[in-house]
mmCIF file of C-alpha atoms in Angstrom:
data_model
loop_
_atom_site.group_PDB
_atom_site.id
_atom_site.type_symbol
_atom_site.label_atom_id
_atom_site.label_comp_id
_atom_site.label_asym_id
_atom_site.label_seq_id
_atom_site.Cartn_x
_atom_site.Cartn_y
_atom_site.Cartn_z
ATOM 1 C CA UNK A 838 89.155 118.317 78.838
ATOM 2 C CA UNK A 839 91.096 115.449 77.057
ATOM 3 C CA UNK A 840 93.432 114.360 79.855
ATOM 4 C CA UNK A 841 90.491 114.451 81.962
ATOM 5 C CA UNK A 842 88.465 112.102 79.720
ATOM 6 C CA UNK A 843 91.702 109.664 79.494
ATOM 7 C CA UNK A 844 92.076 109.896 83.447
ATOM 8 C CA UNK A 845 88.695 108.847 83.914
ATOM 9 C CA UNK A 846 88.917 106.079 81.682
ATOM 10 C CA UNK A 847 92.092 104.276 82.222
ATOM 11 C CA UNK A 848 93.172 105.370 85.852
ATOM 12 C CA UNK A 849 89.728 105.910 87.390
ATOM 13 C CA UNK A 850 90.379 103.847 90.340
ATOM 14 C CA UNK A 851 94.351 105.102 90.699
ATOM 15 C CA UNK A 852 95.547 107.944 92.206
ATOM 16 C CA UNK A 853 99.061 109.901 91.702
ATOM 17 C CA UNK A 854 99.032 108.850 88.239
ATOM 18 C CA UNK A 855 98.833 112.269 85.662
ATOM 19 C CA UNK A 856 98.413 111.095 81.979
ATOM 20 C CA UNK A 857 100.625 112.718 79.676
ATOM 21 C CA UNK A 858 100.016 111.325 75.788
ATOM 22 C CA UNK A 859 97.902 108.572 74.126
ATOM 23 C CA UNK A 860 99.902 107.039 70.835
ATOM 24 C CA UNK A 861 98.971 104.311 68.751
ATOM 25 C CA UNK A 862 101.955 102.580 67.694
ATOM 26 C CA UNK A 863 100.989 99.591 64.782
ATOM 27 C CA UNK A 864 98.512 97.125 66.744
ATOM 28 C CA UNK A 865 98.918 98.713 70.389
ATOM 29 C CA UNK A 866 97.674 101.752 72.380
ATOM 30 C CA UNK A 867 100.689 103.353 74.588
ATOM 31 C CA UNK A 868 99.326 105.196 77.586
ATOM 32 C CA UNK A 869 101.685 107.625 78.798
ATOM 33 C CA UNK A 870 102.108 108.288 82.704
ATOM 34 C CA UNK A 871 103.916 109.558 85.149
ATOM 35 C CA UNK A 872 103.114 109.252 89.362
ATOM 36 C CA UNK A 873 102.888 112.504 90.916
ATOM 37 C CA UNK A 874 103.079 111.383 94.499
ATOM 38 C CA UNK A 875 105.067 113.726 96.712
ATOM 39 C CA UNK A 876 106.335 111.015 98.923
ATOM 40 C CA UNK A 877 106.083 107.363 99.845
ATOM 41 C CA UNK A 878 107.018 104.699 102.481
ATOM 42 C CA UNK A 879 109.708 102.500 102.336
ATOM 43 C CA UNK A 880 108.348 98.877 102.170
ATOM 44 C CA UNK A 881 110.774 97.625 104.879
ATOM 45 C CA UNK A 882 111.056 100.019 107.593
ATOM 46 C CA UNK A 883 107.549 102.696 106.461
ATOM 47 C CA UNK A 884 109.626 105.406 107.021
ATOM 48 C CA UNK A 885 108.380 108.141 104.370
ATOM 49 C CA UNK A 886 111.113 109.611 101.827
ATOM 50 C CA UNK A 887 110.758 112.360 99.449
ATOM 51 C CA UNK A 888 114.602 112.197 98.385
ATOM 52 C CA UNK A 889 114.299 110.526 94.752
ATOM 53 C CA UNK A 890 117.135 108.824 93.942
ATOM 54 C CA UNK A 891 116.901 107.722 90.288
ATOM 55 C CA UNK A 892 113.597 107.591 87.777
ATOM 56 C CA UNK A 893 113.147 105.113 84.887
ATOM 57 C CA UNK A 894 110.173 103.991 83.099
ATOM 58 C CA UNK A 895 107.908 100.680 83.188
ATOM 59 C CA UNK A 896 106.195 99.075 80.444
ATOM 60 C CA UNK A 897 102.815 97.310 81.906
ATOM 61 C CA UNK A 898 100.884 95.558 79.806
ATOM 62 C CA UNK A 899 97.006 96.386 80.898
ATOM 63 C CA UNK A 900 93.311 95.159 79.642
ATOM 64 C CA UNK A 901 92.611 96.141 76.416
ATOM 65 C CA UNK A 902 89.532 98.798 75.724
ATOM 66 C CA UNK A 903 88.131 98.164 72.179
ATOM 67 C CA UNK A 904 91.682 97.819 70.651
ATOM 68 C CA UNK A 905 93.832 94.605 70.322
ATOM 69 C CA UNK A 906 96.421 96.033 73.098
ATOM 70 C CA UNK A 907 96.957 98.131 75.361
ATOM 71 C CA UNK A 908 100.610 99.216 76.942
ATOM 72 C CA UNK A 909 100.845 101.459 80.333
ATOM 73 C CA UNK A 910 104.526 103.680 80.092
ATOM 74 C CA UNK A 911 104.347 104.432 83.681
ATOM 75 C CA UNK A 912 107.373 107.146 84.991
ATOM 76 C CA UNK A 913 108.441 106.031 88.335
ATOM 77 C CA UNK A 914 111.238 106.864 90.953
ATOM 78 C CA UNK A 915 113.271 105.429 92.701
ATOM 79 C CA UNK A 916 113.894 106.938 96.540
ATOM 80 C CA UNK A 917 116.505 106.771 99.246
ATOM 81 C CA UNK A 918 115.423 105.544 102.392
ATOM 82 C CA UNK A 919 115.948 108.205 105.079
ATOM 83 C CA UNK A 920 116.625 105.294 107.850
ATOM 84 C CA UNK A 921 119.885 105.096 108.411
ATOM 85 C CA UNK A 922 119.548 101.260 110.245
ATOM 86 C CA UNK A 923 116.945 100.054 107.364
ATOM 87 C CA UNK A 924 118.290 97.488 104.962
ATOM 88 C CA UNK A 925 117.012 98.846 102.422
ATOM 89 C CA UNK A 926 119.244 101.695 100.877
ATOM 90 C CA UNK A 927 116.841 102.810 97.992
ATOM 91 C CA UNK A 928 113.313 101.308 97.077
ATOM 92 C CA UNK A 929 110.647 102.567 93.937
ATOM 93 C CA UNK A 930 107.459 103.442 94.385
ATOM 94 C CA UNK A 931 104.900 101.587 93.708
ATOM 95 C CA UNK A 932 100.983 102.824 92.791
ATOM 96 C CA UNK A 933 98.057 101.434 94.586
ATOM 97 C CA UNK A 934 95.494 99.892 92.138
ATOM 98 C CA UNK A 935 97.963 99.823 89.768
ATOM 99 C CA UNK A 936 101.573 98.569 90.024
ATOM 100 C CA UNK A 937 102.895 95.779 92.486
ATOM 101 C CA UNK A 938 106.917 94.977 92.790
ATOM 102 C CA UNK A 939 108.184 93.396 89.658
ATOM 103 C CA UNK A 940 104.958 92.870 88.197
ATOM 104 C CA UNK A 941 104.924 93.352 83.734
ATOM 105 C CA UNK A 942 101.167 93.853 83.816
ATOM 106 C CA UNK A 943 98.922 96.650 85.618
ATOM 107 C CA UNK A 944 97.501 95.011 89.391
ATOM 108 C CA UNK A 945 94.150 95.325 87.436
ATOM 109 C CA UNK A 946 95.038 93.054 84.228
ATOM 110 C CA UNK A 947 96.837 90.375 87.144
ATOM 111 C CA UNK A 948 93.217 90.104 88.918
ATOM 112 C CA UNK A 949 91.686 89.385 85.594
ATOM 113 C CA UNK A 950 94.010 86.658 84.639
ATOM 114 C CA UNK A 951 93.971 85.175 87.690
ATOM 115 C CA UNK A 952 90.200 84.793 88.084
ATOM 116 C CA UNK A 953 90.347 83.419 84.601
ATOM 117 C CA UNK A 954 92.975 81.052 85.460
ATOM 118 C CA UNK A 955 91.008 79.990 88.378
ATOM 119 C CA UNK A 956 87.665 79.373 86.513
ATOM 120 C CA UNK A 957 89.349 78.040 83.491
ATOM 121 C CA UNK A 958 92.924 76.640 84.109
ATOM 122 C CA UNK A 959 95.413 76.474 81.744
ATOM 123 C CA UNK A 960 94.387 75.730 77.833
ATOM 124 C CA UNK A 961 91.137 76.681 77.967
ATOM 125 C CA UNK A 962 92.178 79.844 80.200
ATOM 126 C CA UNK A 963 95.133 81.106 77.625
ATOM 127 C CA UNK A 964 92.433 80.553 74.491
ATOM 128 C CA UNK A 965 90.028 83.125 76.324
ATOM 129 C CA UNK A 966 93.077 85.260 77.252
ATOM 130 C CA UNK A 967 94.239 85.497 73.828
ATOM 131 C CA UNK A 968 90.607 86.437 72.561
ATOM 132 C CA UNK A 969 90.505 89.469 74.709
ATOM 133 C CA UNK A 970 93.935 90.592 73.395
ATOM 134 C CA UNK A 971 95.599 89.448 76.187
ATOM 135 C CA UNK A 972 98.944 87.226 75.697
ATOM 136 C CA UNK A 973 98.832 84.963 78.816
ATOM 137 C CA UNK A 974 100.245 81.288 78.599
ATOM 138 C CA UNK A 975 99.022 78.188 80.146
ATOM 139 C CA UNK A 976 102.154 78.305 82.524
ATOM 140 C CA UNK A 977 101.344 81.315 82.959
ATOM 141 C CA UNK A 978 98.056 80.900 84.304
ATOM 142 C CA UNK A 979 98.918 77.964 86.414
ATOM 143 C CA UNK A 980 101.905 80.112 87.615
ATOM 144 C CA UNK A 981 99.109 82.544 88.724
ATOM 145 C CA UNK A 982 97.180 80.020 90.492
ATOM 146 C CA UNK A 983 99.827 78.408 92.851
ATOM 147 C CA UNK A 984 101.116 82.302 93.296
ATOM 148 C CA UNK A 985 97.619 82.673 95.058
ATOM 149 C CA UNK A 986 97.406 82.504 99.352
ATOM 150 C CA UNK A 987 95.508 79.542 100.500
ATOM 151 C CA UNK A 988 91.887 80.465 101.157
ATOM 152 C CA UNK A 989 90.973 80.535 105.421
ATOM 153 C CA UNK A 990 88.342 77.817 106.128
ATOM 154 C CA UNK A 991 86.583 77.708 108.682
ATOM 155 C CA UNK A 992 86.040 74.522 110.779
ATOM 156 C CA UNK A 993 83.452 72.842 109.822
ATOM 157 C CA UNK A 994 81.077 71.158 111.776
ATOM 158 C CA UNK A 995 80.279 68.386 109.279
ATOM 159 C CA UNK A 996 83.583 67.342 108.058
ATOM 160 C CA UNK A 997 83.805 64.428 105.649
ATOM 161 C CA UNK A 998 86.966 62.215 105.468
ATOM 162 C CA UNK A 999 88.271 60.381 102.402
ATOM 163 C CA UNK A 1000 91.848 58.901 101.461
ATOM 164 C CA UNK A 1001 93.001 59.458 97.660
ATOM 165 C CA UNK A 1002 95.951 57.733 95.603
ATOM 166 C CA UNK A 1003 98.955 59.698 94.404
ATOM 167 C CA UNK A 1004 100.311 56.903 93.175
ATOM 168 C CA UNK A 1005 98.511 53.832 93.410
ATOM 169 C CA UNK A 1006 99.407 51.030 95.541
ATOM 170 C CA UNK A 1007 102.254 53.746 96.659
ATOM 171 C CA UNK A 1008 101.416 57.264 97.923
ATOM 172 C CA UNK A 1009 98.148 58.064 99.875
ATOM 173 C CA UNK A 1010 96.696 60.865 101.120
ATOM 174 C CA UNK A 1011 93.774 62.456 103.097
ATOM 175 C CA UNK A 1012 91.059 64.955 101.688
ATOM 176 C CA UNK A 1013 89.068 66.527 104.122
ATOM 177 C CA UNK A 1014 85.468 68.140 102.919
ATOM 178 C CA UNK A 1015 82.901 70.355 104.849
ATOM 179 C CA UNK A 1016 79.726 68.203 103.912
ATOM 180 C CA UNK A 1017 77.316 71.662 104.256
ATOM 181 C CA UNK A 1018 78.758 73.844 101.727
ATOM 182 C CA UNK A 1019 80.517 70.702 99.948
ATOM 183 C CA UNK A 1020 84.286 72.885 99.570
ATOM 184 C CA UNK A 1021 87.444 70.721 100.486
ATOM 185 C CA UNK A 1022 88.890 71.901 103.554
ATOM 186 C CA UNK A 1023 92.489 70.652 103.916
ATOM 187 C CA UNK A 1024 94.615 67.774 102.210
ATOM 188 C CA UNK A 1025 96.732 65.752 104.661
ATOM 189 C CA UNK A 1026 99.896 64.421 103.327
ATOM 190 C CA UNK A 1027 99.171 60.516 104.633
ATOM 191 C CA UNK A 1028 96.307 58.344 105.011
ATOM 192 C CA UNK A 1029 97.003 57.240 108.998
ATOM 193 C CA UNK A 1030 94.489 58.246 111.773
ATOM 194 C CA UNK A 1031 97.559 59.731 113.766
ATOM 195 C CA UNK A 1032 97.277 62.637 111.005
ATOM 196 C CA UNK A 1033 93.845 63.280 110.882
ATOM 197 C CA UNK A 1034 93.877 63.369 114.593
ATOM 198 C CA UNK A 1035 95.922 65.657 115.104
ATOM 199 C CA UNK A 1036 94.300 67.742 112.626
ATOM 200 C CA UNK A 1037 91.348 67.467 113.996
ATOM 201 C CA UNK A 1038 92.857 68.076 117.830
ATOM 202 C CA UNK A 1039 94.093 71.610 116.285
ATOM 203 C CA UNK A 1040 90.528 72.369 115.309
ATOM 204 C CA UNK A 1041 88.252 72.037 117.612
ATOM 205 C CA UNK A 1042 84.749 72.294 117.106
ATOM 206 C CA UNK A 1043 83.361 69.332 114.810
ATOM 207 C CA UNK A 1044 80.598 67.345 115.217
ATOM 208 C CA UNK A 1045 79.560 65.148 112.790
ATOM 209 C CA UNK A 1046 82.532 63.122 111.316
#
């Protein structure tokens, strides 16, 4: 009944993942773990393997529940890819919802820190990190922001033009805003028409200007 409580509370959205102890060790709580999956794809080719090649263990720092910290000891393995013309000789597994390749933190603790980097930069962001036991650096959370894909806009059909100093009096460039939901669509790296016209020949579509 106990591993099931501790399943449901730390891994409920992760499967493969079997707890195996809970320790408190000074100011943290070390979750235990092992993946159980029988096989997985490699990330180059997709061919499934079940040969395991080696196993060693991460250390993933994770959102803390009512304790200043909380460390993830995930078991993982590492498998031989069974396609002879992949690149890729041997590759580790990685668990959905949970791990992603050479992360230090779980996948759920990264989208955490980067919505807080995103609503509160750097400073502020890393003095709100560190309040919910979470050691994050400014850096950090800027890293985390430029780390992110570009959002897809659409074209607008009101699209407001503007020019902006760099450096003033020496580097210009061009913002571009949709005027009905007031969100910056693009930045141009010059202020000449040439630019925004070809920008603007590449999305067709706008009507107001």
């Amino acid at each position: 009944m106990a591993d099931v409580l501790l399943q449901d509370l730390w891994f409920h959205r992760v499967d493969d993942v079997r707890i195996e102890n809970v320790l408190a060790e000074g100011e943290l709580v070390v979750v235990r773990a092992c993946a159980v999956v029988a096989l997985t794809t490699c990330p180059s080719c997709g061919v499934a393997s079940a040969r395991v090649h080696s196993r060693y263990v991460r250390r993933l720092a994770d959102s803390a529940v009512g304790h200043p910290g909380l460390v993830i000891e995930l078991g993982v393995r590492r498998f031989r890819c069974r396609e002879s013309a992949c690149t890729r000789a041997t590759f580790v597994e990685q668990i959905d919802g949970l791990t992603f390749r050479y992360g230090r933190r779980s996948a759920g603790l990264q989208r955490v820190l980067q919505r807080l980097a995103l609503m509160l930069a750097g400073r502020a962001g890393a003095r709100l990190a560190a309040t919910l036991a979470v050691t994050a650096s400014r850096s950090t959370l800027l890293r985390l922001i430029r780390a992110l894909p570009d959002p897809v806009a659409d074209t607008p059909k009101v699209l407001g033009v503007d020019e902006f100093a760099l450096r003033k009096r020496h580097v210009y460039a061009t913002i571009l805003v949709n005027i009905e939901t007031r969100q910056p669509v693009d930045l141009l790296p010059d202020r000449t028409v040439a630019t925004v016209a070809a920008w603007m020949a590449a999305h067709p579509g706008i009507e107001v200007i």
